Coordinates of C-alpha atoms in Angstrom, one line a residue:
X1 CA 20.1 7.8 13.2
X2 CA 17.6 7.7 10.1
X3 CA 13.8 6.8 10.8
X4 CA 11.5 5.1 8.9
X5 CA 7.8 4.2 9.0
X6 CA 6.6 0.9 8.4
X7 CA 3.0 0.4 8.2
X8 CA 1.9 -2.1 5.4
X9 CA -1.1 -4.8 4.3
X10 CA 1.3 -7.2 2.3
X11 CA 4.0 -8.9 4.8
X12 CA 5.6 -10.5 1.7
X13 CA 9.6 -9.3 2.1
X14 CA 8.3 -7.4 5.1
X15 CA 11.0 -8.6 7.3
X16 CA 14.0 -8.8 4.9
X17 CA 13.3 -5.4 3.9
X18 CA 13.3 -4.2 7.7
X19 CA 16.2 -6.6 8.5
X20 CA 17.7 -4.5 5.6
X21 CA 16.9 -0.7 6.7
X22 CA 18.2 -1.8 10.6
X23 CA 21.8 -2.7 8.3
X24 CA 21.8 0.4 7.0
X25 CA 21.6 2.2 10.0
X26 CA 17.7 3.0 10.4
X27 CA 15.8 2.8 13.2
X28 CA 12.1 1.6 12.6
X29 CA 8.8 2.8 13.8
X30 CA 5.7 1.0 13.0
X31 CA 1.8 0.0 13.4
X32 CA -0.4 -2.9 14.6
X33 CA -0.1 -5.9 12.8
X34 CA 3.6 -4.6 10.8
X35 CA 4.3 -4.4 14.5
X36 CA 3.4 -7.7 15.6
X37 CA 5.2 -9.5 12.5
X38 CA 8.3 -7.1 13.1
X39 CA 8.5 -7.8 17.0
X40 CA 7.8 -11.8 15.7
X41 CA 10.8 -11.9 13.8
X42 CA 12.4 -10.6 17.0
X43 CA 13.5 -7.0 14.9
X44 CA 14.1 -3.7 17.2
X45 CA 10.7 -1.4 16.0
X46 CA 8.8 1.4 18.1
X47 CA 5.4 1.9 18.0
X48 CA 3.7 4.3 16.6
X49 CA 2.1 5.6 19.7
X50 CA 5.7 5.9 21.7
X51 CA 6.1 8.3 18.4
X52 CA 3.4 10.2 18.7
X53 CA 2.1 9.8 22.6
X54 CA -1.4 9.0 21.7
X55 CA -2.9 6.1 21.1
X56 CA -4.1 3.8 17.6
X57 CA -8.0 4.9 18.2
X58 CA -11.0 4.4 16.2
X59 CA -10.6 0.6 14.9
X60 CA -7.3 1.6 14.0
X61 CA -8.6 4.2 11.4
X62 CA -6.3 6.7 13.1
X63 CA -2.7 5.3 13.8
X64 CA -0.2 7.9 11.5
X65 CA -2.1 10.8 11.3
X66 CA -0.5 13.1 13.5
X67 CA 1.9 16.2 13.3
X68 CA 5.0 14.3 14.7
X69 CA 4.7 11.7 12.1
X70 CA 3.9 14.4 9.1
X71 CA 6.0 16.8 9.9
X72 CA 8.8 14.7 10.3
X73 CA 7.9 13.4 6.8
X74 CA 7.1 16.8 5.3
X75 CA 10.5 18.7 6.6
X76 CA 12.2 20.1 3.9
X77 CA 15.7 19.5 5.6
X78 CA 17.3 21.9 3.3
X79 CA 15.2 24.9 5.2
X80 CA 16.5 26.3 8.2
X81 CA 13.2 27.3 9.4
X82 CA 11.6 24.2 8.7
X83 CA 14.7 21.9 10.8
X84 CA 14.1 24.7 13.7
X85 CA 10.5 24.1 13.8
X86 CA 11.5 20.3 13.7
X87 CA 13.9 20.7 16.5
X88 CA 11.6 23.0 18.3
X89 CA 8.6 20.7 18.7
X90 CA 11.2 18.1 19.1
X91 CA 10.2 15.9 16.1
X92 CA 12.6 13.8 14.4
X93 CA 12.5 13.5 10.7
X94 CA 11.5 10.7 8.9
X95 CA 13.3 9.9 6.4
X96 CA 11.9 6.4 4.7
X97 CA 8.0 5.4 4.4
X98 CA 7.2 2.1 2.9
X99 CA 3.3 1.8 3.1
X100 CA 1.4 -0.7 1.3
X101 CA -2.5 -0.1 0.6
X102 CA -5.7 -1.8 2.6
X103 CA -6.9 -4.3 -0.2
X104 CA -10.1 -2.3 -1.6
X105 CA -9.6 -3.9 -5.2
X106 CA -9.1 -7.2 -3.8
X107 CA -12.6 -6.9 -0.8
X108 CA -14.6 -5.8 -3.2
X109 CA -14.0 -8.9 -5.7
X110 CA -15.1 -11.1 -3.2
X111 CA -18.6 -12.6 -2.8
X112 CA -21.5 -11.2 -1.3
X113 CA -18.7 -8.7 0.7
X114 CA -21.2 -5.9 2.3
X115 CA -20.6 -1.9 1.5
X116 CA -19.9 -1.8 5.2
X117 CA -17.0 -4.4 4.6
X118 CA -15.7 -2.6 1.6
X119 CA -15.5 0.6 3.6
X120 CA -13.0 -0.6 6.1
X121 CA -10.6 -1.4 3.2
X122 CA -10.5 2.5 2.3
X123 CA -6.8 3.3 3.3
X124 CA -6.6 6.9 4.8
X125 CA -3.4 7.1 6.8
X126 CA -1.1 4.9 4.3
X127 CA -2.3 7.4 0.9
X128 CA -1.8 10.4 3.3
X129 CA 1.9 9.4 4.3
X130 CA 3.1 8.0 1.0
X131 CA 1.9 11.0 -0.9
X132 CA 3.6 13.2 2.0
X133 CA 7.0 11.1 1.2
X134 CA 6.5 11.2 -2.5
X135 CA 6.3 15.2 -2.2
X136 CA 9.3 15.2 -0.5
X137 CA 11.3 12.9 -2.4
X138 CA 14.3 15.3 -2.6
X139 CA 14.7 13.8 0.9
X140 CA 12.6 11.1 1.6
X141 CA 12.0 7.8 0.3
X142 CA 8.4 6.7 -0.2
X143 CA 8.1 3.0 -1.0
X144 CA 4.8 1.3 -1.7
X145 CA 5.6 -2.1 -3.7
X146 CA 7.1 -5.2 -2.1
X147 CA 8.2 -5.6 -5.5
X148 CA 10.6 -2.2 -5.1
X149 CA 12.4 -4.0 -1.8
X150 CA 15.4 -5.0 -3.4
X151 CA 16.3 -1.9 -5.2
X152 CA 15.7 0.7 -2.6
X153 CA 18.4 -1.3 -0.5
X154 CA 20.6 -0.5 -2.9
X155 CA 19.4 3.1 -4.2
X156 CA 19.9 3.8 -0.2
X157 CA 23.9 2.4 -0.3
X158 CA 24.3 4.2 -3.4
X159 CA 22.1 7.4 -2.6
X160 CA 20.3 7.4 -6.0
X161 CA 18.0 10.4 -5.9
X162 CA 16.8 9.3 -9.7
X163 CA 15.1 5.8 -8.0
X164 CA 14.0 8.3 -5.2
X165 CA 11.9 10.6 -7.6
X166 CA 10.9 7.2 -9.8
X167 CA 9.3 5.9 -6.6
X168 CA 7.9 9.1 -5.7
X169 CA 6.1 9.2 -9.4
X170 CA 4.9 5.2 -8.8
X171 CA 3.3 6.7 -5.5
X172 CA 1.1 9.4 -7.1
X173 CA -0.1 6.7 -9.6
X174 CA -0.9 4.1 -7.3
X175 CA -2.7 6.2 -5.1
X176 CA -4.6 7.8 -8.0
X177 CA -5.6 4.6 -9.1
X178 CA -6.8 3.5 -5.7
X179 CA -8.9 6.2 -5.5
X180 CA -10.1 5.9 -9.2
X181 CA -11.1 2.5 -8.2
X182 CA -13.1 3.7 -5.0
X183 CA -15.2 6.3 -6.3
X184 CA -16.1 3.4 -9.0
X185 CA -17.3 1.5 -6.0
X186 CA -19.6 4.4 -4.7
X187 CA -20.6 5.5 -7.8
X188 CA -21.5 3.1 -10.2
X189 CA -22.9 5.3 -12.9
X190 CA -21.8 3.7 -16.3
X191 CA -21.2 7.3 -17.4
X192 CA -19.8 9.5 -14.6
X193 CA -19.0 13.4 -14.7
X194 CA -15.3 12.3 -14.3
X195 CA -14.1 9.1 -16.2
X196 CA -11.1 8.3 -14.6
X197 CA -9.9 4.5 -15.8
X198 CA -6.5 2.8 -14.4
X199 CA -5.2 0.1 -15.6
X200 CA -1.9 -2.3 -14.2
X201 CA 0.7 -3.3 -16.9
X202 CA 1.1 -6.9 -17.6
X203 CA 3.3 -6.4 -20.2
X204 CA 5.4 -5.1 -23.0
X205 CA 4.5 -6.2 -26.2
X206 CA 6.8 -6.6 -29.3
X207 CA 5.4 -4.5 -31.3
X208 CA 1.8 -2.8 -32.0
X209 CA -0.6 -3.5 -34.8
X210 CA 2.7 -3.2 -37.1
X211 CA 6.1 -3.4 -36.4
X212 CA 7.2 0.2 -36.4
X213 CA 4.4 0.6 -33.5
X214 CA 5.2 0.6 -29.7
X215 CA 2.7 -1.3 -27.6
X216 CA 1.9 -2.9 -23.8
X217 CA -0.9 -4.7 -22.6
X218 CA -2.8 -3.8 -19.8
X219 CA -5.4 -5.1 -17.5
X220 CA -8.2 -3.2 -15.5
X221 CA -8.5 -4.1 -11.4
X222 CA -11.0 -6.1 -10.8
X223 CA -11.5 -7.8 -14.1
X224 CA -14.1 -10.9 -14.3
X225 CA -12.2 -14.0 -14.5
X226 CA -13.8 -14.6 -17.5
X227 CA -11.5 -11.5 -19.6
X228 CA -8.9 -12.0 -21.7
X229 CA -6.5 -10.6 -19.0
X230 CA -7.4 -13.7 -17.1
X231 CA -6.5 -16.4 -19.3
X232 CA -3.8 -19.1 -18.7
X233 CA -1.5 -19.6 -21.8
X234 CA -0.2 -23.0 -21.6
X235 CA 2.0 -23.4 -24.9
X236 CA 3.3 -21.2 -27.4
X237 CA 5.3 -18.2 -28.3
X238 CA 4.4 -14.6 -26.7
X239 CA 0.7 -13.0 -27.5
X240 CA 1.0 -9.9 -30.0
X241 CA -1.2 -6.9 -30.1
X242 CA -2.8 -8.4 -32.6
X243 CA -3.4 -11.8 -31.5
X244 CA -5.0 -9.9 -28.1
X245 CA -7.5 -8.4 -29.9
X246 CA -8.7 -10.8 -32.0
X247 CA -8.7 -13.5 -29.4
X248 CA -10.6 -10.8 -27.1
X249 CA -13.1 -10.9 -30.2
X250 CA -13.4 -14.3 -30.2
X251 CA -14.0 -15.1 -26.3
X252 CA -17.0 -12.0 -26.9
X253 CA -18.5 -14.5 -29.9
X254 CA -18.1 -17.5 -27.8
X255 CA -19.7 -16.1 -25.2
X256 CA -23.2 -16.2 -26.6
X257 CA -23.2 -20.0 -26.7
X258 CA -24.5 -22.3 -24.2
X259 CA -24.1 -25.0 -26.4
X260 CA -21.2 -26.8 -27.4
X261 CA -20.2 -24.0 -29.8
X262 CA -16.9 -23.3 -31.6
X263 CA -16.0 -19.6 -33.2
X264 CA -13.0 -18.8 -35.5
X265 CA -11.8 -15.5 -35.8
X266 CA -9.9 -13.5 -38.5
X267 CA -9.1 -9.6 -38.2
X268 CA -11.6 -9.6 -35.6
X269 CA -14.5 -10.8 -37.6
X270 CA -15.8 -14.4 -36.9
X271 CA -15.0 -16.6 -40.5
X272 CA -16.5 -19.7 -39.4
X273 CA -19.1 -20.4 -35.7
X274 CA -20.5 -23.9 -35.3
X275 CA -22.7 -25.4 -32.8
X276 CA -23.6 -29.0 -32.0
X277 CA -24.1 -31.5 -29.5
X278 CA -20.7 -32.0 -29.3
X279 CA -17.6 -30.4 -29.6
X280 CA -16.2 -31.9 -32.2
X281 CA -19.1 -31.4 -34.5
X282 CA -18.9 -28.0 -33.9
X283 CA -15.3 -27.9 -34.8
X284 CA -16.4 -29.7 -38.0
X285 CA -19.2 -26.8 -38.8
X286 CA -16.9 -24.4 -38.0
X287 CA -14.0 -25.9 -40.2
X288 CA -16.2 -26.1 -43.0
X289 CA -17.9 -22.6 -42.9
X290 CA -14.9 -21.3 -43.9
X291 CA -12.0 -23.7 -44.9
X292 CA -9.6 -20.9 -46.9
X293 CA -9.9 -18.0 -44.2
X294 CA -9.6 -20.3 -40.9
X295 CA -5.7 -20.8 -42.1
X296 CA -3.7 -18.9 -39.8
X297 CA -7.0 -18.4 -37.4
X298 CA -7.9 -17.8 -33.6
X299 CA -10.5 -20.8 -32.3
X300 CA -12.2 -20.8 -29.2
X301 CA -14.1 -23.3 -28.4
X302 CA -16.7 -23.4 -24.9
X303 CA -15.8 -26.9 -23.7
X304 CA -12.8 -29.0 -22.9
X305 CA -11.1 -29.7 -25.7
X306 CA -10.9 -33.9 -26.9
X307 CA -7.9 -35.7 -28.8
X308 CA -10.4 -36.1 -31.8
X309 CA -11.0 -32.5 -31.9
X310 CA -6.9 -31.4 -31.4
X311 CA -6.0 -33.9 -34.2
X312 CA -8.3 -32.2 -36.7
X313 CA -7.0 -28.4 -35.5
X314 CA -3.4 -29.5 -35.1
X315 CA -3.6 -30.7 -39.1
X316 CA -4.0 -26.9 -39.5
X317 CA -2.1 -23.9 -39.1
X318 CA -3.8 -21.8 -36.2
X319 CA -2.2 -18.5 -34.5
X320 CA -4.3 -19.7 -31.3
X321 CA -6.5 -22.4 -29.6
X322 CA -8.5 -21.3 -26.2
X323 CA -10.9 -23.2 -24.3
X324 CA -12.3 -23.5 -20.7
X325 CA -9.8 -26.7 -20.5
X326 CA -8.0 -29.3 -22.5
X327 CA -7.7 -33.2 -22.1
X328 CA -3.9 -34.2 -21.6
X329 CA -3.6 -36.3 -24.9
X330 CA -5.5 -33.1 -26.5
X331 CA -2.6 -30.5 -25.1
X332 CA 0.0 -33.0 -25.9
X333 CA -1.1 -32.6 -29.6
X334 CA -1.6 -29.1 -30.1
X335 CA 1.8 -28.7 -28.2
X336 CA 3.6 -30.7 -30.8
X337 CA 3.4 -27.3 -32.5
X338 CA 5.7 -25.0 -30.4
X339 CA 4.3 -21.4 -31.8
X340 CA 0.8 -22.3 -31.3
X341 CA -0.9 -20.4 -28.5
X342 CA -2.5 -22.9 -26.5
X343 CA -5.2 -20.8 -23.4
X344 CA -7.2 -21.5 -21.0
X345 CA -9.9 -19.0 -20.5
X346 CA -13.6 -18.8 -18.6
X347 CA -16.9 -18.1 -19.7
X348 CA -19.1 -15.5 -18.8
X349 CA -22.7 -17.4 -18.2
X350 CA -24.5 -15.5 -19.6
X351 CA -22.7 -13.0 -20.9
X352 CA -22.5 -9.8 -19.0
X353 CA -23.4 -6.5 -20.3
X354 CA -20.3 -4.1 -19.4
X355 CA -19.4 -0.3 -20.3
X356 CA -16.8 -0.4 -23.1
X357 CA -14.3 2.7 -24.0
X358 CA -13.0 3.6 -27.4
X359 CA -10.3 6.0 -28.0
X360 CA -10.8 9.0 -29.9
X361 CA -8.8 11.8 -30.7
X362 CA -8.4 13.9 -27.4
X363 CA -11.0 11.7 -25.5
X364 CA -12.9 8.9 -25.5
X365 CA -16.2 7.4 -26.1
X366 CA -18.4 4.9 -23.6
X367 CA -21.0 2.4 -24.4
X368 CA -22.6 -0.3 -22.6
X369 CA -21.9 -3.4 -24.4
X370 CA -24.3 -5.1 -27.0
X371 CA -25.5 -7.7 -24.7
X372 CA -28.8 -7.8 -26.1
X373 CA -29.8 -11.6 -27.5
X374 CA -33.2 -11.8 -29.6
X375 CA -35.1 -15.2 -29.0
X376 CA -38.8 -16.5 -30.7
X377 CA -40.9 -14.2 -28.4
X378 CA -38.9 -10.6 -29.2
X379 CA -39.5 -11.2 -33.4
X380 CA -42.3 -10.0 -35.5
X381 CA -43.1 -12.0 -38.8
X382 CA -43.9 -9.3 -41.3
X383 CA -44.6 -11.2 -44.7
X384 CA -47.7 -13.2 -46.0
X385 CA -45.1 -16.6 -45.6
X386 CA -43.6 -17.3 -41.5
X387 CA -40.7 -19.0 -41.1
X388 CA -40.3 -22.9 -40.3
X389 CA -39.6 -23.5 -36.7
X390 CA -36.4 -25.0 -37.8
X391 CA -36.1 -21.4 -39.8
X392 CA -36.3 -19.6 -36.5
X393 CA -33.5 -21.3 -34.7
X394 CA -31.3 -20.6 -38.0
X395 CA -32.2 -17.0 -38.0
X396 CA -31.9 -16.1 -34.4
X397 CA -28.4 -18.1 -34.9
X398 CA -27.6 -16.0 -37.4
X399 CA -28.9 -12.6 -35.5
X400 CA -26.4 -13.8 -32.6
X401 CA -23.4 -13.5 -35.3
X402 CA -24.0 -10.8 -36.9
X403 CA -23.2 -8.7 -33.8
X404 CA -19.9 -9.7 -34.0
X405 CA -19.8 -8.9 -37.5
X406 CA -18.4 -5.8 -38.9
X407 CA -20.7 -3.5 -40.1
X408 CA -22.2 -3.5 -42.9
X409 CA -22.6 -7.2 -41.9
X410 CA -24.7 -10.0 -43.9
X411 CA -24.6 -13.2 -42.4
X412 CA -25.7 -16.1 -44.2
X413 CA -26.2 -19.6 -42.0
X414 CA -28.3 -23.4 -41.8
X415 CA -28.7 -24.9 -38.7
X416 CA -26.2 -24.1 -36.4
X417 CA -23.5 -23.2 -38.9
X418 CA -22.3 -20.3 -40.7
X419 CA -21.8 -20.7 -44.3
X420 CA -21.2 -16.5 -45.8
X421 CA -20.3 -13.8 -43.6
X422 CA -20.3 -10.1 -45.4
X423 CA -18.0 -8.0 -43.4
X424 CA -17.1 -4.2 -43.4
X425 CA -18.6 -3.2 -47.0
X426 CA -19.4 0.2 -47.3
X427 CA -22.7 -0.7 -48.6
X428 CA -25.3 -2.9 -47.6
X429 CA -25.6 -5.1 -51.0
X430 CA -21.6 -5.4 -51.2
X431 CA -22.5 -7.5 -48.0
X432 CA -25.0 -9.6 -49.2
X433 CA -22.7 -10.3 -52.2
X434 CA -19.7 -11.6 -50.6
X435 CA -21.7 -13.3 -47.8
X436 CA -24.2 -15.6 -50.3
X437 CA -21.2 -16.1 -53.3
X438 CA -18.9 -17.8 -50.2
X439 CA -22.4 -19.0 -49.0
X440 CA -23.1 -21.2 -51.9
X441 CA -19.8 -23.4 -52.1
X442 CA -20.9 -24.8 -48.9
X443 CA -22.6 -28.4 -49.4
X444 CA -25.3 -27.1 -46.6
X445 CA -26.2 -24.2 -48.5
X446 CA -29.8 -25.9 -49.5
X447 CA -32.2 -24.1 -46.9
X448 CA -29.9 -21.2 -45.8
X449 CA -30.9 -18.2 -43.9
X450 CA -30.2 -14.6 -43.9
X451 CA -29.5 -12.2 -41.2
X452 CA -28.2 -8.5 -41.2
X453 CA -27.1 -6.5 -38.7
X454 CA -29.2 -2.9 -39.7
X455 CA -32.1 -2.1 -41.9
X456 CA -32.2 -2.5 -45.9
X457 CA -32.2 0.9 -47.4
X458 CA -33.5 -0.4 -50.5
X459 CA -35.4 -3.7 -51.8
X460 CA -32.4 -4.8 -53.6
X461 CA -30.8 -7.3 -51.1
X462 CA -34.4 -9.1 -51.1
X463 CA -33.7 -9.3 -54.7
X464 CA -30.2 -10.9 -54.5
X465 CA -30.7 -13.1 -51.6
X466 CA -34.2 -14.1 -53.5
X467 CA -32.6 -14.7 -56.7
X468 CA -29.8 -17.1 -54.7
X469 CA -31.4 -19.4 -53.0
X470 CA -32.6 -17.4 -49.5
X471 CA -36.1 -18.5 -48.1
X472 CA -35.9 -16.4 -44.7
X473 CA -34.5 -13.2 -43.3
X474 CA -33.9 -11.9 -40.4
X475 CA -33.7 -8.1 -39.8
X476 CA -34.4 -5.2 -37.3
X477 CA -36.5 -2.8 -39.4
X478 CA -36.7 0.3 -39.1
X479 CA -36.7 1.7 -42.6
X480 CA -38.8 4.7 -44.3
X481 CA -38.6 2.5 -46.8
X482 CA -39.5 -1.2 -44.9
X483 CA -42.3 -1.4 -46.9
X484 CA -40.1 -2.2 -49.9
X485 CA -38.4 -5.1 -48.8
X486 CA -41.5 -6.6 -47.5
X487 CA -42.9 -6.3 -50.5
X488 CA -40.0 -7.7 -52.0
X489 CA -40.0 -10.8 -50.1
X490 CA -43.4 -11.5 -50.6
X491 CA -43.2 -11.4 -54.1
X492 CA -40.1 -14.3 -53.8
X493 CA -42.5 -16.4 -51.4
X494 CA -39.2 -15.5 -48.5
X495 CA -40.1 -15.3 -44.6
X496 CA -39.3 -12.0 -43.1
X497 CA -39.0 -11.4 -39.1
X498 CA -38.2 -7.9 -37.6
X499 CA -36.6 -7.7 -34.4
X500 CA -36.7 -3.9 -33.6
X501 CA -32.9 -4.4 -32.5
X502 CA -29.8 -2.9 -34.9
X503 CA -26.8 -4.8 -34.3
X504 CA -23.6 -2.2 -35.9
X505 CA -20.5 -2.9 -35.0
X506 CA -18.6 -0.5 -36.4

């Protein structure tokens, strides 16, 4: 008769599965509470302990770590010497583990759980035995995902070593990540010796950036509820590469507004941010930051999205609409259109700094996020002329886009709105350009502010902004050549602050 172990955190299919493997001729061995459920749904199972003649000890920490229940997984049955030893020690093979993982991932999500707590949830035994299986896959089947129930029922009728050696592969790389995600947990070090990421697979996408590029979406264990991988998509056709990353773009921007603030998105660059007292004023300032470039646009918006609000963005074409939650009559609009994306997502309050990874070439860079967020007290006024109090707030509105803003990045903005954003030029007075010559075809341009993201190499934007229409600035210094554009400004009569803080985002 074939044996095989039971031992598992997740009961889900549990007794099907074992209902299943008794069908097929198996006899089943199991531990503690796999037991109890198996012996509830009145299945023949043998405990561990009658396997192995010594107790579950230590809390349960030891329960299948013993030679009689590794060697019998270990055998390679098509060694002579190996079966003798078997037969010699009087150990019967194993020939079928199904183990599911303690929940680390999930402990160590939960609130105020202590290290001692987390501890406990390091799996030992299961790892051992399912890597043991997995290395003897020729033989033995190592199962380690309810999900995989079905299928190894009926690899087993059709004895399918292929599925045998897939399941052996999804063990190594479950248990890798398991680990990956406990030494995270003891060592919290943003930038560890050994970087060793894993990430789950929520889907396959149609295509990448462009259509003759493969792509899947992933998400990290343990990510905050208020991520991208976390949102709810309520309406709509499927999310594309593309719409993921600029939608991730846009929940980063909206994230730096407690009030009632709305951000559009295009290529990953905000084209229009408003913020108000309510949020269908700062729909409004966002609509009109930007009225050509919004077409076709991601909008997120931080509260719960009104009718008055969905009627004036369901008048538009948008790729997606998120926000924390919508009113009934509101989703009922937007889902008259059936390819809009429709999400609901959370906020992070404030937002959190993280560590972020970007590809390269054979590796891979990490950085801690650009969480930083200037306010009155962390500027310096370096002209003759300060700004207006009312100045201020536009400037340290604009310093908060600009972040978000590809570099080199000139953002121009009045009270709460953006009116010309300067994206991606390759030099600093391209920025200025494009930002101030959208800029000026807004009807709120009177009293606009400038900020940019790095230093000005020369005296010429002063000149420029000067020359249309810009009274303040807001910059993080830093220059040989500062001196220059100070100058500058105080020759125009234009406010200058310094925050000591560059803002690329390249």
């Amino acid at each position: 008769m074939k044996r095989a172990l039971l031992s598992v955190s997740d009961k889900n299919g549990l007794v099907v599965f074992a209902q299943g493997l008794l069908a097929r001729g198996f006899s089943l061995v199991s531990t503690g509470g796999t037991k109890r459920a198996l012996d509830a749904a009145g299945l023949a199972v043998t405990a561990v302990e009658d396997v192995t003649g010594f107790p579950e000890m230590l809390d349960g920490r030891v329960k299948t770590l013993h030679p009689l229940i590794h060697a019998g997984i270990l055998a390679k049955r098509d060694d002579p010497a190996h079966m003798a030893a078997l037969a010699e020690h009087q150990i019967t093979p194993i020939d079928l583990i199904c183990v599911n993982l303690y929940p680390f991932a999930e402990t160590i999500q939960k609130p105020n759980v202590t290290r001692a707590e987390a501890i406990e949830q390091i799996d030992i035994g299961g790892p051992s035995a399912l890597r043991a299986a997995a290395k003897n896959s020729d033989s033995v089947w190592a199962v380690v995902d309810p999900a995989d129930y079905d299928r190894v029922l009926v690899g087993l009728d059709e004895n399918d070593a292929a599925l045998r050696q897939s399941l052996a592969a999804k063990v190594f790389a479950v248990t890798a990540a398991y680990d990956a995600q406990i030494a995270a947990y003891l060592n919290p070090e943003p930038f560890p010796a050994l970087y060793t990421p894993t990430y789950r697979k929520l889907k396959d996408l149609r295509y990448g950036e462009n259509s003759h590029q493969q792509a899947a979406f992933y998400a990290a264990p343990g990510a905050p509820k208020s991520s991208l991988v976390n949102a709810v998509q309520l309406h709509g056709k499927a999310m594309s590469y593309n719409n993921i990353r600029d939608a991730d773009a846009a929940l980063s921007m909206l994230n730096e507004y407690r009030d009632p603030a709305v951000v559009a998105v295009k290529h990953m660059n905000p084209c229009g941010i408003g913020v108000a007292d309510t949020i269908e004023a700062a729909w409004d300032k966002a609509y009109a930051a930007d009225s050509t470039s919004i077409f076709g646009g991601i909008i997120a918006l931080n509260r719960t999205v009104d009718l008055a609000t969905a009627e004036k963005m369901h008048a538009l074409f948008l790729e997606i609409v998120m926000a924390p939650a919508f009113e009934p009559d509101a989703l009922a609009v937007l889902s008259k259109k059936k390819n809009l994306r429709v999400m609901t997502i959370q906020l992070a309050q404030p937002a959190a700094a993280t560590v972020e990874a970007t590809p390269v070439r054979g590796g891979v860079l990490l950085q801690t996020t650009d969480a930083a967020i200037e306010g009155p007290d962390d500027v310096k006024v370096v002209t003759k002329v300060a700004p207006t109090p009312e100045q201020l707030s536009a400037l340290l509105f604009g310093q908060q886009v600009v972040k978000h803003v590809k570099s080199n990045a000139i953002v121009v903005v009045r009270d709460g709105q953006t009116l010309g954003i300067g994206a991606g030029q390759m030099n600093r007075i391209g920025s200025v350009e494009i930002a101030l010559k959208q800029a000026q075809t807004n009807a709120n341009f009177a009293g606009a502010v400038l900020a940019s993201d790095a230093f000005f190499p020369m005296a010429d934007c002063v000149d420029y902004a000067a020359k249309h229409g810009i009274r303040a600035i807001i910059q993080p210094g830093g220059s040989i050549r500062d001196q220059d554009s100070i100058d500058a400004a105080d020759k125009y009569g234009i406010a200058m602050v310094v925050t000591g803080v560059r803002h690329f985002r390249h």
